[in-house]
Structures are given as C-alpha cells and as structure tokens.
Amino acid sequence: MWQPCTYETVVTQPSCTQAGKSAEICIYCTAGRNFETLPPTGHTEEIIPGKDAGCTQSGLTNGKKCSSCGIILLSQNTLPAKGHTEETLPGKTPTCTETGLTEGTKCSVCGDVIVAQSTIPAKGHSEVVLSGYAATCSETGLTEGRKCTVCGAITLAQTTLPAKGHKEEILPGKEATCSETGLTEGKKCSVCNAVTAAQTVIAAREHSFWGEWTIGGNDKHRDFCRHGCGFSVSMSCDFLSVIIDDAELTICPICGRFGDQELAQKKKASISDPAAKNPGTPVIRALLNPVADNPQCLAAITAVYERNGRIAPLADDAQPVTVKLPQMTDAPCQLFFASVDEQTQAPRLLPVEYTVENGQLIFTVNQLGLFLLIAE
C-alpha cells in the first residue's frame, strides 16, 4: 500500500577538520530532500603546559592540542637540564673537645648535596703539667695540675693545701743575775725556724740588800747581796741620837750600833713589808736595842725606811706604819718618840700609844725615827 513520504532530519555532525551533512530522509523509502553541507568546526586549542628544566632533569616547552579531537597542534620541545649551581659548604676545624667538618658543596638552586661533608674527630687535649708546691708552716701549698697548651682548658684542677702550722719548741730563758742580763722564755718552729714568741732581754738585776745588816768596823755595817751573787757592801752607819739624863744616846737604826759601843744583845730586825724586797725599794726596818747601862730607859727602838743600807726619806704620801717587835718586859712601860722642838731645837719626848699582843710590842706611827721604851 502506498504511503506518502514522511521525512525526518538526519544530521551528520561536522568534525574539527571534516564537513558535516544535513538532509530530510523519508522514513519509508529513504528518499531525501533538502541536502545541506555543514562546515568543519575547526580545532579547539588547549595548552599543554611545559615544565622548567631542573638542575638534573630536562624540561618541556608549552605545546597545544585540540581539546575535541586530541590532535597535537604544537609539539612540545625538550629543554635540557640546567646543571647544578654549586655553593661551598664551609668546613670546621676540629678542637680539642669538639669534632670538625670537611668542606662540601651543594646546589644553591635545588639544595642537592654535591660533595658531602665528613666528620673530623676531635683532636684531644695537649696537656702540660702545672707545677704544685708544698705547704709550709705558715703558707698554703698547691697540688700538681694539668692544662691544655692549645685551648687553655684545665684538665686537672689544682687544689689548695692548708698551711701545716708551726711545730713549736721552747727557747729556754735565762734568769738575769746581778752582773749579766737574762732572757725570757721564747718559742720557735722546729721545722722552719721561725720565731713564734720572741725572747726579750731581762736587764741585769741590781744588787739588793734587804737582810740584816751586821755591825762592822769604823762605824760601818755590812751586808751581802740577797740574790746570792756573793757581792758584799759596807755602808757608813746613819746615826739617830737623843739626850737621856743629860747623856747623848746615839744609835744606827740599820745595824743597831751604839755610837760608843757594839751592842751584842741587839734583837733581830723586823722587816714589816716583805713584799717590798726588790732592789732599791725602801723597806721598814725596826730594831729593838736594850740599853744596858741605863736602868730607866729599857730600850731604844728605831723604825726607819731603809734603802740599801741607808736611811731613806719618808714619802709625802706615806701611809701610817705599824711596827711589831718582841716584848722586852711585862713591867709597865711608856713609849716615847724622840723629837726636837722646831722653835727651840730642844729635845723632847712625845708619848706614843702601843699594845702588847702575843708577846709583841705593837704601835702605829705616822713619823719614823727613834723611840724610847722607858719604865714607869
């Protein structure tokens, strides 16, 4: 059965380089009409990105291709590798205690190491001895040490040795005599001989006469030096006198000599201040001398300051002196001080109070001289 033609459009799309077609074709008999040629679309360019050449790898230039058909429109060219740009990696000299490095190179562009650095071992110290010294008695010492001659580092520290201190030994002293000086005791170190306590010179002693003076000839008395040096001295007697019954009684208060006789029954001297037994120091000397040829005057008592066999003056600030002598008798007696009237120069007797205790005659006076013990 015959059918009228029914047309539909059939299109063959053009490509990048080939034309296309368009026509109406009957769906029953394939007859065509309205034939039309479609022009090629042309290439759609797309950039093929290149790649910069590296130090060791080649690069590529930019290229082009069609994004539709993929055909290469502009080929890429190879760019040669640039090669490394070298820079020096500085080395480091090793020290005594730290390692070093050899010199190396690297690329300043890519950072690749071209010549690797090697470790150089530490050299170690070059030691020299630091001399020590021994401690002495008074100064510290040092132990031996070591240090490096290259870097100056101390490899063995020195330590302080304490001073040993002196070993003292006695330097014996010597007592002064009447003719030679003496020395005080001292000390010195037996190791270094340093004197730790200096000896000082003791002046030679003066001869000292504070014992009992003996009656000698020619109105003199004699005594030996109390230091035992054997030296003796004779001194002229110092006489004190008083008028008794119109007769002059003269007596030396140092030795007890009467002016006209030597009295054998003189009592032993009493030294009231034994602490004053030093050369040249005045001492109180008191003697009790019985008067044998005067029945009323029982005794002449002398009390004076004596210095080396002579009467010494009484100091202005002298304190009252207490005199103690053996008791002569139990009979009632009076004690008088023999003085001279300052205006008439006539002799006079001043009463002096006394006590008797334990067989001793005791009295205290402010003035020394000649005293008379007279029976009542």
C-alpha positions as MATLAB code, in Angstrom:
seq = 'MWQPCTYETVVTQPSCTQAGKSAEICIYCTAGRNFETLPPTGHTEEIIPGKDAGCTQSGLTNGKKCSSCGIILLSQNTLPAKGHTEETLPGKTPTCTETGLTEGTKCSVCGDVIVAQSTIPAKGHSEVVLSGYAATCSETGLTEGRKCTVCGAITLAQTTLPAKGHKEEILPGKEATCSETGLTEGKKCSVCNAVTAAQTVIAAREHSFWGEWTIGGNDKHRDFCRHGCGFSVSMSCDFLSVIIDDAELTICPICGRFGDQELAQKKKASISDPAAKNPGTPVIRALLNPVADNPQCLAAITAVYERNGRIAPLADDAQPVTVKLPQMTDAPCQLFFASVDEQTQAPRLLPVEYTVENGQLIFTVNQLGLFLLIAE';
ca = [
       0.000    0.000    0.000;
       1.284    3.272   -0.981;
       2.136    5.740    1.773;
       3.087    9.349    1.368;
       6.649   10.082    2.356;
       7.239   11.114    5.921;
      10.502   12.993    6.429;
      12.762   13.386    9.414;
      16.007   15.397    9.596;
      19.163   13.368    9.655;
      22.349   15.298   10.595;
      25.965   14.099   10.413;
      27.872   16.457   12.667;
      30.919   18.108   11.229;
      34.327   17.397   12.940;
      37.237   19.685   13.540;
      38.550   19.131   10.024;
      35.658   17.498    8.093;
      32.339   18.967    6.962;
      29.052   17.530    8.132;
      25.760   16.944    6.367;
      22.112   17.634    6.978;
      19.103   16.206    4.967;
      15.493   15.224    5.345;
      15.053   11.481    4.784;
      11.741    9.619    4.303;
      11.308    7.105    6.942;
       9.660    4.713    4.477;
      11.537    4.970    1.252;
      14.717    6.747    2.325;
      14.203    9.383   -0.317;
      15.996   12.570    0.644;
      15.489   16.200    0.131;
      16.956   19.485    1.360;
      20.503   18.282    1.419;
      22.910   20.736    3.231;
      26.663   20.599    3.893;
      27.763   21.644    7.393;
      31.259   23.287    7.584;
      34.032   21.745    9.781;
      34.003   23.127   13.350;
      37.822   23.717   13.475;
      40.142   22.745   16.329;
      39.564   23.939   19.894;
      43.057   24.670   21.157;
      44.150   23.605   24.609;
      47.571   24.444   26.101;
      49.794   21.533   27.011;
      51.788   23.031   29.894;
      55.542   22.824   29.690;
      57.981   22.140   32.551;
      61.024   24.123   33.518;
      64.265   22.288   33.207;
      65.822   21.409   36.587;
      69.443   21.006   37.639;
      69.470   17.331   36.689;
      66.169   16.860   34.813;
      65.204   18.182   31.343;
      62.169   20.370   30.824;
      59.496   20.894   28.133;
      58.219   23.897   26.259;
      54.472   24.627   26.191;
      52.516   22.760   23.480;
      48.986   22.835   22.027;
      46.351   20.234   21.229;
      42.738   20.168   20.208;
      40.553   19.569   23.148;
      37.983   17.961   20.924;
      39.925   15.599   18.765;
      43.141   15.441   20.703;
      45.341   16.158   17.733;
      48.643   17.858   18.604;
      48.588   21.300   17.205;
      52.009   22.444   18.618;
      54.534   19.877   19.687;
      56.478   20.329   22.940;
      60.239   20.641   22.730;
      62.637   19.189   25.306;
      64.564   21.729   27.397;
      67.995   20.456   28.542;
      68.806   20.145   32.280;
      70.492   23.301   33.596;
      73.085   21.617   35.759;
      73.782   22.466   39.417;
      74.767   25.907   40.666;
      77.350   24.961   43.265;
      77.947   26.749   46.531;
      80.508   25.834   49.162;
      79.533   24.303   52.465;
      82.253   25.655   54.796;
      84.148   23.168   56.862;
      85.037   23.487   60.571;
      88.373   22.810   62.164;
      88.140   20.296   64.997;
      89.075   21.496   68.505;
      90.397   19.596   71.488;
      86.917   18.549   72.561;
      84.647   19.113   69.516;
      84.580   17.373   66.114;
      85.112   19.265   62.854;
      83.782   19.002   59.258;
      85.413   18.825   55.850;
      84.414   21.374   53.212;
      81.493   20.323   50.979;
      79.356   21.672   48.113;
      75.667   21.836   47.405;
      73.435   23.269   44.720;
      72.121   26.658   45.662;
      69.036   26.027   43.479;
      67.824   22.555   44.337;
      69.682   22.027   47.560;
      71.188   18.724   46.488;
      74.467   17.921   48.228;
      77.139   17.540   45.596;
      80.110   16.833   47.849;
      79.132   15.556   51.268;
      80.914   16.848   54.358;
      82.765   14.329   56.544;
      83.197   14.473   60.304;
      86.726   15.160   61.532;
      87.309   13.681   65.016;
      88.204   15.966   67.986;
      91.970   16.310   68.464;
      92.059   15.793   72.216;
      93.997   17.984   74.669;
      97.754   18.515   74.547;
      98.480   18.569   78.273;
     101.203   20.366   80.145;
     101.885   19.984   83.877;
     101.038   22.857   86.233;
     103.660   22.570   88.938;
     102.462   22.370   92.518;
     104.352   23.283   95.643;
     104.337   22.009   99.194;
     102.610   23.822  102.024;
     104.882   25.370  104.636;
     104.279   26.141  108.272;
     102.684   29.495  107.522;
     101.754   29.419  103.816;
      99.375   27.243  101.828;
     100.535   24.959   99.006;
      99.098   23.663   95.706;
      98.703   20.182   94.259;
     100.055   19.462   90.781;
      97.582   20.166   87.954;
      97.339   19.981   84.157;
      96.098   22.212   81.368;
      95.864   22.084   77.567;
      98.525   24.066   75.711;
      96.161   24.551   72.761;
      92.852   25.689   74.246;
      93.972   26.542   77.796;
      91.337   24.303   79.386;
      92.212   22.995   82.859;
      92.152   19.222   82.653;
      93.212   18.643   86.263;
      92.436   21.423   88.723;
      94.947   22.366   91.387;
      93.714   22.307   94.964;
      94.975   24.325   97.904;
      96.980   22.513  100.554;
      96.437   24.038  104.003;
      99.395   25.503  105.860;
     100.860   22.930  108.236;
     101.241   25.242  111.198;
     104.367   25.671  113.269;
     105.806   22.895  115.399;
     106.881   24.892  118.371;
     109.849   24.165  120.558;
     110.868   26.100  123.637;
     113.748   28.541  123.541;
     114.873   28.340  127.163;
     115.106   31.589  129.029;
     117.878   32.650  131.338;
     117.478   34.383  134.636;
     119.214   37.716  134.947;
     121.939   37.973  137.542;
     123.485   40.966  139.181;
     126.218   41.010  136.530;
     124.560   39.606  133.395;
     121.345   40.212  131.526;
     118.809   37.417  131.182;
     116.315   36.277  128.575;
     112.633   35.479  128.749;
     111.475   32.100  127.514;
     110.643   32.071  123.784;
     109.392   29.725  121.125;
     110.447   28.836  117.590;
     109.330   26.392  114.920;
     111.478   23.273  114.749;
     110.730   22.961  111.005;
     111.190   26.451  109.532;
     112.993   28.070  112.485;
     110.544   30.988  112.530;
     110.415   32.632  115.938;
     106.833   32.422  117.207;
     107.459   34.028  120.588;
     110.428   36.350  120.665;
     112.752   36.355  123.626;
     113.259   39.679  125.320;
     116.280   40.791  127.257;
     115.865   40.947  131.007;
     118.004   43.697  132.453;
     120.709   42.672  134.872;
     119.486   42.918  138.454;
     120.719   45.484  140.856;
     122.378   44.201  143.972;
     119.805   44.064  146.723;
     120.497   44.482  150.411;
     117.385   44.000  152.491;
     118.568   41.452  155.041;
     120.005   42.009  158.451;
     122.994   44.307  158.295;
     125.910   43.271  160.527;
     127.962   45.682  162.589;
     131.360   46.308  161.088;
     134.348   48.398  161.993;
     134.856   52.134  161.628;
     131.198   52.985  162.184;
     130.102   50.880  159.212;
     127.710   47.995  158.681;
     127.929   45.243  156.086;
     125.557   43.007  154.130;
     125.703   40.514  151.267;
     123.600   40.813  148.121;
     120.362   38.917  148.694;
     120.482   37.465  145.163;
     123.288   35.156  146.245;
     125.880   36.570  143.863;
     128.448   36.864  146.704;
     128.810   40.612  146.401;
     129.029   42.450  149.716;
     128.985   46.106  150.591;
     129.935   48.175  153.637;
     127.990   51.360  154.313;
     128.623   54.089  156.859;
     126.166   53.996  159.730;
     123.334   56.541  159.812;
     123.048   57.567  163.478;
     119.991   58.800  165.321;
     120.546   60.430  168.724;
     118.564   61.517  171.771;
     119.514   63.107  175.106;
     118.689   60.885  178.114;
     119.546   62.181  181.587;
     121.877   64.746  180.039;
     123.680   61.967  178.191;
     123.502   61.575  174.430;
     122.313   58.169  173.201;
     123.425   57.579  169.594;
     122.280   54.527  167.588;
     122.325   53.359  163.959;
     118.810   52.154  163.047;
     120.164   49.939  160.280;
     122.539   47.694  162.225;
     121.889   48.660  165.858;
     125.363   50.014  166.570;
     125.517   52.445  169.515;
     127.763   55.372  168.915;
     130.165   54.308  171.655;
     129.785   50.541  171.697;
     128.713   47.486  169.762;
     125.637   46.033  171.404;
     125.766   42.250  171.247;
     122.220   41.781  172.551;
     120.627   43.614  169.607;
     117.301   41.995  168.701;
     116.678   40.536  165.253;
     115.489   43.040  162.678;
     111.821   43.032  161.752;
     111.011   43.895  158.142;
     107.386   44.982  158.132;
     106.920   44.833  154.330;
     108.489   41.643  152.948;
     106.714   42.164  149.608;
     108.997   45.147  149.018;
     112.150   43.027  148.765;
     113.159   44.421  145.387;
     116.451   46.090  144.528;
     116.468   49.707  145.671;
     112.971   49.596  147.175;
     112.754   51.148  150.673;
     111.661   48.772  153.427;
     110.602   49.393  157.004;
     113.425   48.358  159.314;
     112.713   48.273  163.061;
     115.291   47.335  165.729;
     114.833   46.935  169.448;
     118.107   47.681  171.273;
     118.238   47.181  175.045;
     120.135   49.993  176.756;
     122.259   48.049  179.203;
     123.718   50.921  181.158;
     120.525   52.923  181.749;
     118.075   51.338  184.246;
     115.234   53.708  183.356;
     115.483   53.532  179.580;
     114.865   49.889  178.866;
     115.355   50.036  175.123;
     115.950   52.294  172.131;
     113.628   51.407  169.273;
     114.457   52.603  165.800;
     111.959   52.457  162.926;
     113.074   53.876  159.588;
     112.775   53.388  155.860;
     115.938   51.736  154.655;
     117.253   51.603  151.067;
     120.413   49.592  150.506;
     121.872   50.228  153.957;
     120.989   53.898  154.269;
     118.042   55.741  155.819;
     115.585   56.649  153.059;
     113.307   59.682  153.287;
     109.643   59.102  154.016;
     107.420   59.804  151.024;
     104.990   62.702  151.310;
     102.012   60.417  150.766;
     103.294   57.630  153.026;
     100.651   55.758  154.993;
     100.858   55.133  158.748;
     103.335   52.374  159.598;
     102.673   49.550  162.057;
     105.773   48.356  163.903;
     105.884   44.957  165.614;
     108.822   43.998  167.881;
     109.446   41.384  170.581;
     108.127   42.332  174.049;
     111.038   43.029  176.457;
     109.309   43.031  179.812;
     105.975   42.572  181.483;
     106.613   45.642  183.697;
     104.598   48.805  182.995;
     106.366   50.963  180.436;
     105.807   54.057  178.370;
     106.785   54.551  174.719;
     108.046   57.943  173.532;
     109.079   59.358  170.172;
     112.307   61.344  170.410;
     111.849   64.621  168.568;
     113.253   68.151  168.534;
     111.204   71.283  169.191;
     111.048   73.181  165.901;
     111.319   76.581  167.646;
     113.794   75.968  170.463;
     115.568   72.968  168.890;
     115.417   71.415  172.354;
     114.957   67.662  172.529;
     111.546   66.457  173.629;
     109.743   63.134  174.055;
     106.255   62.645  172.601;
     104.159   59.778  174.052;
     103.155   57.001  171.642;
     100.334   54.543  172.271;
     101.148   50.868  171.946;
      99.640   47.462  172.618;
     101.066   44.102  173.578;
      99.653   41.078  171.761;
     101.032   37.560  171.648;
     104.396   38.628  173.020;
     104.776   41.521  170.569;
     105.032   45.251  171.131;
     102.815   46.868  168.510;
     102.468   50.557  167.690;
     101.391   52.624  164.686;
     103.038   55.927  163.807;
     102.991   58.499  161.022;
     106.576   59.532  161.655;
     109.598   57.242  161.701;
     112.733   57.669  163.750;
     113.973   56.915  167.272;
     111.630   55.706  170.006;
     112.405   55.101  173.737;
     110.806   52.442  175.910;
     111.001   53.821  179.469;
     109.981   52.061  182.676;
     107.291   53.798  184.751;
];
